[in-house]
């Protein structure tokens, strides 16, 4: 006797449930992806590391405190302009205590060639006071503490953590924000999104210098109005819609003064 073939039985309510679909209103926005593979990102940063083995920021400072002040002053101003103004300022006030003693009027006079100088002078005095009263005159090494200082946002805090204390952070400025989105390395709608994305895609061993490499690449090659793709060392790898060249420029180490 042949066994009867089992009939498929459909039981109401026991069918495999299809995944509930989220409505558009409740669906979480997908995180934007990098346009590059891990190997491509590694190669991009390897080339940056050969081109600029020891990148340095352009702002002049003599200690963590003067760095905080210089970075806070650099918002909507050029580093060259800030350096001109801070040369005389830091000669007389390179600690929070000396800055307080100098007073807001004198600080304002020193920095009057810099945009938004009135407000910035107020902040320099206020942050100096907070450093003296709440932090024993020392610049804190912690981002949450740094952003409590008047005039210090996340970007300034990241620059200070990186340059003064050697922590691997990415302070997303206008150049980094543009490059990350333009070439699809770490797309994001806000600087914080780009920062989170960059920290995830950049290999750890390049993270410390990545901030300067990207700024310098943006300032001198991948410029805002017209990227100079003909001088670009990653032209063959780049996936920007604006790219005008596919042959990479020769990979040579630039002398520090070119920065
Ligand atoms: S190829 Fe052009 S668009 Fe791409 S990174 Fe280089 S300069 Fe920027």
Coordinates of N, CA, C and O in Angstrom, one line a residue, residues 33-147:
X33 N 25.5 55.5 3.0 CA 26.7 54.6 2.9 C 27.9 55.3 2.2 O 27.7 56.2 1.4
X34 N 29.1 54.9 2.6 CA 30.2 55.4 1.8 C 30.2 54.8 0.4 O 29.8 53.7 0.2
X35 N 30.7 55.6 -0.5 CA 30.7 55.1 -1.9 C 32.0 54.2 -2.1 O 32.2 53.8 -3.2
X36 N 32.8 54.0 -1.1 CA 34.1 53.4 -1.3 C 34.2 52.1 -0.5 O 33.6 52.0 0.6
X37 N 34.9 51.2 -1.0 CA 35.2 49.9 -0.3 C 36.2 50.2 0.8 O 36.9 51.2 0.7
X38 N 36.4 49.2 1.7 CA 37.4 49.4 2.7 C 38.8 49.5 2.1 O 39.6 50.4 2.5
X39 N 39.0 48.8 1.0 CA 40.4 48.8 0.3 C 40.6 50.2 -0.3 O 41.7 50.8 -0.3
X40 N 39.5 50.8 -0.9 CA 39.7 52.1 -1.5 C 39.9 53.2 -0.5 O 40.7 54.1 -0.7
X41 N 39.2 53.1 0.6 CA 39.4 54.1 1.7 C 40.9 54.0 2.2 O 41.6 55.0 2.4
X42 N 41.3 52.8 2.4 CA 42.7 52.5 2.9 C 43.7 53.2 1.9 O 44.6 53.9 2.3
X43 N 43.5 53.0 0.6 CA 44.4 53.5 -0.4 C 44.3 55.1 -0.5 O 45.3 55.7 -0.6
X44 N 43.1 55.6 -0.3 CA 43.0 57.1 -0.3 C 43.8 57.7 0.8 O 44.6 58.6 0.6
X45 N 43.7 57.1 2.0 CA 44.4 57.7 3.1 C 45.9 57.3 3.1 O 46.7 58.1 3.7
X46 N 46.2 56.2 2.5 CA 47.7 55.9 2.4 C 48.3 57.0 1.5 O 49.4 57.5 1.9
X47 N 47.6 57.4 0.4 CA 48.2 58.4 -0.4 C 48.3 59.8 0.3 O 49.3 60.5 0.2
X48 N 47.3 60.1 1.1 CA 47.4 61.3 1.9 C 48.6 61.3 2.8 O 49.2 62.3 3.0
X49 N 48.8 60.1 3.4 CA 49.9 60.0 4.4 C 51.2 60.1 3.7 O 52.2 60.6 4.4
X50 N 51.3 59.7 2.5 CA 52.6 59.9 1.7 C 52.8 61.3 1.4 O 53.9 61.9 1.5
X51 N 51.7 61.9 0.9 CA 51.8 63.3 0.5 C 52.1 64.3 1.6 O 52.9 65.2 1.4
X52 N 51.5 64.1 2.7 CA 51.7 65.0 3.9 C 52.0 64.1 5.1 O 51.1 63.9 6.0
X53 N 53.2 63.7 5.3 CA 53.6 62.7 6.4 C 53.3 63.3 7.8 O 52.9 62.6 8.6
X54 N 53.5 64.6 7.9 CA 53.4 65.2 9.2 C 52.5 66.5 9.1 O 53.0 67.6 9.2
X55 N 51.2 66.3 8.9 CA 50.4 67.5 8.7 C 50.3 68.3 10.0 O 50.3 67.7 11.1
X56 N 50.2 69.6 9.8 CA 50.0 70.5 11.0 C 48.9 71.5 10.7 O 48.8 71.9 9.6
X57 N 48.3 71.9 11.8 CA 47.3 72.9 11.6 C 48.0 74.3 11.4 O 49.2 74.4 11.7
X58 N 47.3 75.2 10.8 CA 48.0 76.5 10.5 C 47.8 77.5 11.6 O 48.5 78.6 11.5
X59 N 47.0 77.3 12.6 CA 46.8 78.2 13.7 C 48.1 78.2 14.6 O 48.5 77.1 15.0
X60 N 48.5 79.4 15.0 CA 49.6 79.5 15.9 C 49.1 79.5 17.4 O 48.1 80.1 17.7
X61 N 49.8 78.7 18.2 CA 49.4 78.6 19.6 C 50.6 78.1 20.4 O 51.6 77.5 19.8
X62 N 50.6 78.4 21.7 CA 51.8 78.0 22.5 C 51.5 77.0 23.6 O 52.4 76.4 24.1
X63 N 50.2 76.8 23.8 CA 49.8 75.8 24.8 C 48.3 75.5 24.6 O 47.6 76.2 23.8
X64 N 47.7 74.6 25.3 CA 46.3 74.2 25.1 C 45.3 75.5 25.2 O 44.4 75.6 24.5
X65 N 45.6 76.3 26.2 CA 44.8 77.5 26.4 C 44.8 78.4 25.1 O 43.7 78.8 24.6
X66 N 45.9 78.7 24.6 CA 46.0 79.6 23.5 C 45.4 78.9 22.2 O 44.9 79.6 21.3
X67 N 45.5 77.6 22.2 CA 44.8 76.8 21.1 C 43.3 77.0 21.2 O 42.7 77.3 20.2
X68 N 42.8 76.9 22.4 CA 41.3 77.0 22.5 C 40.9 78.4 22.0 O 39.9 78.6 21.3
X69 N 41.7 79.4 22.5 CA 41.3 80.8 22.1 C 41.5 81.0 20.6 O 40.6 81.5 19.9
X70 N 42.6 80.5 20.0 CA 42.8 80.6 18.6 C 41.7 80.0 17.7 O 41.2 80.5 16.8
X71 N 41.3 78.8 18.2 CA 40.3 78.0 17.4 C 38.9 78.7 17.5 O 38.2 78.9 16.6
X72 N 38.6 79.2 18.8 CA 37.4 79.9 19.0 C 37.4 81.2 18.1 O 36.3 81.6 17.6
X73 N 38.5 81.9 18.0 CA 38.5 83.1 17.1 C 38.5 82.8 15.6 O 38.1 83.7 14.8
X74 N 38.8 81.6 15.3 CA 38.9 81.3 13.8 C 37.6 81.0 13.1 O 37.5 80.9 11.9
X75 N 36.5 81.0 13.9 CA 35.2 80.9 13.2 C 34.9 82.0 12.3 O 35.1 83.2 12.7
X76 N 34.6 81.8 11.1 CA 34.3 82.8 10.1 C 35.5 83.7 9.9 O 35.3 84.9 9.7
X77 N 36.7 83.2 10.0 CA 37.9 84.0 9.8 C 39.0 83.1 9.3 O 38.9 81.9 9.4
X78 N 40.0 83.7 8.6 CA 41.1 82.8 8.1 C 42.1 82.6 9.2 O 42.3 83.4 10.1
X79 N 42.8 81.4 9.1 CA 43.8 81.1 10.1 C 44.9 82.2 10.0 O 45.5 82.6 11.1
X80 N 45.2 82.7 8.8 CA 46.3 83.7 8.7 C 45.9 85.0 9.4 O 46.7 85.6 10.2
X81 N 44.6 85.4 9.3 CA 44.1 86.6 10.0 C 44.1 86.4 11.5 O 44.5 87.3 12.2
X82 N 43.8 85.2 11.9 CA 43.8 85.0 13.4 C 45.2 85.0 13.9 O 45.5 85.6 14.9
X83 N 46.1 84.4 13.2 CA 47.6 84.4 13.6 C 48.1 85.8 13.7 O 48.8 86.1 14.7
X84 N 47.7 86.7 12.8 CA 48.2 88.1 12.9 C 47.7 88.7 14.2 O 48.4 89.4 14.8
X85 N 46.4 88.5 14.5 CA 45.9 89.2 15.7 C 46.4 88.5 17.0 O 46.6 89.2 18.0
X86 N 46.6 87.2 17.0 CA 46.9 86.6 18.3 C 48.4 86.7 18.6 O 48.8 86.5 19.8
X87 N 49.2 87.1 17.6 CA 50.7 87.2 17.9 C 50.9 88.1 19.1 O 51.6 87.7 20.1
X88 N 50.4 89.3 19.0 CA 50.6 90.3 20.1 C 49.7 89.9 21.3 O 50.2 90.1 22.5
X89 N 48.5 89.4 21.1 CA 47.7 89.0 22.2 C 48.3 87.9 23.1 O 48.4 88.1 24.3
X90 N 48.8 86.8 22.5 CA 49.4 85.8 23.2 C 50.7 86.2 23.9 O 51.2 85.5 24.9
X91 N 51.4 87.2 23.3 CA 52.6 87.6 23.9 C 52.4 88.2 25.3 O 53.2 88.2 26.2
X92 N 51.2 88.8 25.5 CA 50.9 89.4 26.8 C 49.9 88.5 27.7 O 49.8 88.7 28.9
X93 N 49.2 87.6 27.0 CA 48.2 86.8 27.7 C 48.2 85.4 27.2 O 47.4 85.1 26.3
X94 N 49.0 84.5 27.8 CA 49.0 83.1 27.3 C 48.4 82.1 28.3 O 48.6 80.9 28.2
X95 N 47.8 82.7 29.4 CA 47.1 81.8 30.4 C 45.7 82.5 30.6 O 45.5 83.7 30.4
X96 N 44.8 81.7 31.1 CA 43.5 82.3 31.4 C 43.6 83.4 32.5 O 42.9 84.4 32.4
X97 N 44.5 83.2 33.4 CA 44.6 84.3 34.5 C 45.1 85.6 33.8 O 44.5 86.7 34.1
X98 N 46.1 85.5 32.9 CA 46.6 86.7 32.3 C 45.5 87.3 31.4 O 45.4 88.6 31.2
X99 N 44.7 86.5 30.7 CA 43.7 87.0 29.8 C 42.7 87.8 30.6 O 42.2 88.8 30.2
X100 N 42.3 87.2 31.8 CA 41.3 87.9 32.6 C 41.9 89.3 33.1 O 41.2 90.3 33.1
X101 N 43.2 89.3 33.5 CA 43.8 90.5 33.9 C 43.8 91.5 32.8 O 43.7 92.7 33.0
X102 N 44.0 91.1 31.6 CA 44.1 92.0 30.4 C 42.7 92.7 30.2 O 42.7 93.9 30.0
X103 N 41.7 91.9 30.4 CA 40.3 92.5 30.3 C 39.7 92.6 28.9 O 40.4 92.5 27.9
X104 N 38.4 92.7 28.9 CA 37.7 92.6 27.6 C 38.0 93.7 26.6 O 38.2 93.4 25.4
X105 N 38.2 94.9 27.1 CA 38.4 96.0 26.2 C 39.7 95.8 25.4 O 39.8 96.0 24.2
X106 N 40.8 95.4 26.2 CA 42.1 95.2 25.5 C 42.0 94.0 24.6 O 42.6 94.1 23.5
X107 N 41.3 92.9 25.0 CA 41.2 91.8 24.1 C 40.6 92.2 22.8 O 41.0 91.9 21.7
X108 N 39.5 93.0 22.9 CA 38.8 93.5 21.7 C 39.7 94.3 20.8 O 39.6 94.1 19.6
X109 N 40.5 95.1 21.4 CA 41.5 95.9 20.6 C 42.4 95.0 19.8 O 42.7 95.2 18.6
X110 N 42.9 93.9 20.5 CA 43.9 93.0 19.8 C 43.2 92.3 18.6 O 43.9 92.0 17.7
X111 N 41.9 92.0 18.8 CA 41.3 91.1 17.7 C 40.4 91.8 16.8 O 39.6 91.2 16.1
X112 N 40.4 93.2 16.8 CA 39.4 93.9 16.0 C 39.5 93.7 14.5 O 38.6 94.1 13.8
X113 N 40.6 93.1 14.0 CA 40.7 92.8 12.6 C 39.9 91.5 12.2 O 39.8 91.1 11.0
X114 N 39.5 90.8 13.2 CA 38.8 89.5 13.0 C 37.3 89.7 13.0 O 36.8 90.4 13.8
X115 N 36.6 89.0 12.1 CA 35.1 89.1 12.1 C 34.5 88.7 13.4 O 35.0 87.9 14.2
X116 N 33.4 89.4 13.7 CA 32.6 89.1 15.0 C 33.5 89.4 16.2 O 33.3 88.7 17.3
X117 N 34.4 90.3 16.2 CA 35.4 90.5 17.2 C 34.8 90.9 18.6 O 35.3 90.5 19.6
X118 N 33.7 91.6 18.5 CA 33.1 92.0 19.8 C 32.6 90.8 20.6 O 32.9 90.7 21.8
X119 N 31.9 90.0 19.9 CA 31.3 88.8 20.6 C 32.4 87.8 21.0 O 32.4 87.2 22.0
X120 N 33.4 87.7 20.1 CA 34.5 86.8 20.4 C 35.3 87.3 21.6 O 35.8 86.5 22.4
X121 N 35.5 88.6 21.7 CA 36.2 89.1 22.9 C 35.5 88.8 24.2 O 36.1 88.4 25.2
X122 N 34.2 88.9 24.1 CA 33.3 88.5 25.3 C 33.6 87.1 25.7 O 33.8 86.7 26.8
X123 N 33.5 86.2 24.6 CA 33.7 84.8 24.9 C 35.1 84.5 25.4 O 35.2 83.6 26.3
X124 N 36.1 85.1 24.9 CA 37.5 84.8 25.4 C 37.6 85.1 26.9 O 38.2 84.3 27.6
X125 N 37.0 86.2 27.3 CA 37.0 86.6 28.7 C 36.2 85.6 29.5 O 36.6 85.1 30.6
X126 N 35.0 85.3 29.0 CA 34.1 84.4 29.7 C 34.7 83.0 29.8 O 34.6 82.3 30.9
X127 N 35.3 82.5 28.8 CA 35.9 81.1 28.8 C 37.1 81.1 29.8 O 37.4 80.1 30.5
X128 N 37.9 82.2 29.7 CA 39.0 82.3 30.7 C 38.5 82.3 32.1 O 39.1 81.6 33.0
X129 N 37.5 83.0 32.4 CA 36.9 83.0 33.8 C 36.5 81.6 34.2 O 36.8 81.2 35.3
X130 N 35.8 80.9 33.3 CA 35.3 79.6 33.6 C 36.5 78.6 33.8 O 36.5 77.8 34.7
X131 N 37.5 78.8 33.0 CA 38.7 77.9 33.2 C 39.3 78.1 34.6 O 39.7 77.2 35.3
X132 N 39.4 79.4 35.0 CA 40.0 79.7 36.3 C 39.1 79.2 37.4 O 39.6 78.6 38.4
X133 N 37.8 79.5 37.3 CA 36.9 79.3 38.4 C 36.5 77.8 38.5 O 36.3 77.3 39.6
X134 N 36.3 77.1 37.4 CA 35.8 75.8 37.4 C 36.8 74.7 37.1 O 36.6 73.5 37.3
X135 N 37.9 75.0 36.4 CA 38.8 74.0 36.0 C 40.3 74.2 36.5 O 41.2 73.7 35.9
X136 N 40.4 75.0 37.5 CA 41.8 75.2 38.1 C 42.7 75.8 37.1 O 44.0 75.6 37.2
X137 N 42.2 76.6 36.1 CA 43.1 77.2 35.1 C 43.6 76.3 34.0 O 44.4 76.7 33.2
X138 N 43.2 75.0 34.0 CA 43.6 74.0 33.0 C 42.5 73.8 32.0 O 41.3 73.8 32.3
X139 N 43.0 73.6 30.8 CA 42.0 73.2 29.7 C 41.6 71.7 29.9 O 42.5 70.9 29.9
X140 N 40.3 71.4 30.0 CA 39.9 70.0 30.2 C 40.2 69.2 29.0 O 40.2 69.7 27.9
X141 N 40.4 67.9 29.2 CA 40.7 66.9 28.1 C 39.5 66.1 27.7 O 39.6 65.1 27.2
X142 N 38.4 66.6 28.0 CA 37.1 65.9 27.8 C 36.2 66.7 27.0 O 36.0 67.9 27.3
X143 N 35.6 66.1 26.0 CA 34.7 66.9 25.1 C 33.5 67.5 25.8 O 33.2 68.7 25.6
X144 N 32.9 66.7 26.6 CA 31.7 67.2 27.3 C 32.0 68.4 28.2 O 31.2 69.3 28.4
X145 N 33.2 68.5 28.8 CA 33.7 69.6 29.6 C 34.0 70.8 28.7 O 33.7 71.9 29.0
X146 N 34.7 70.5 27.6 CA 35.2 71.6 26.7 C 34.0 72.4 26.1 O 34.1 73.6 26.0
X147 N 32.9 71.7 25.8 CA 31.8 72.4 25.1 C 31.0 73.2 26.1 O 30.2 74.0 25.7

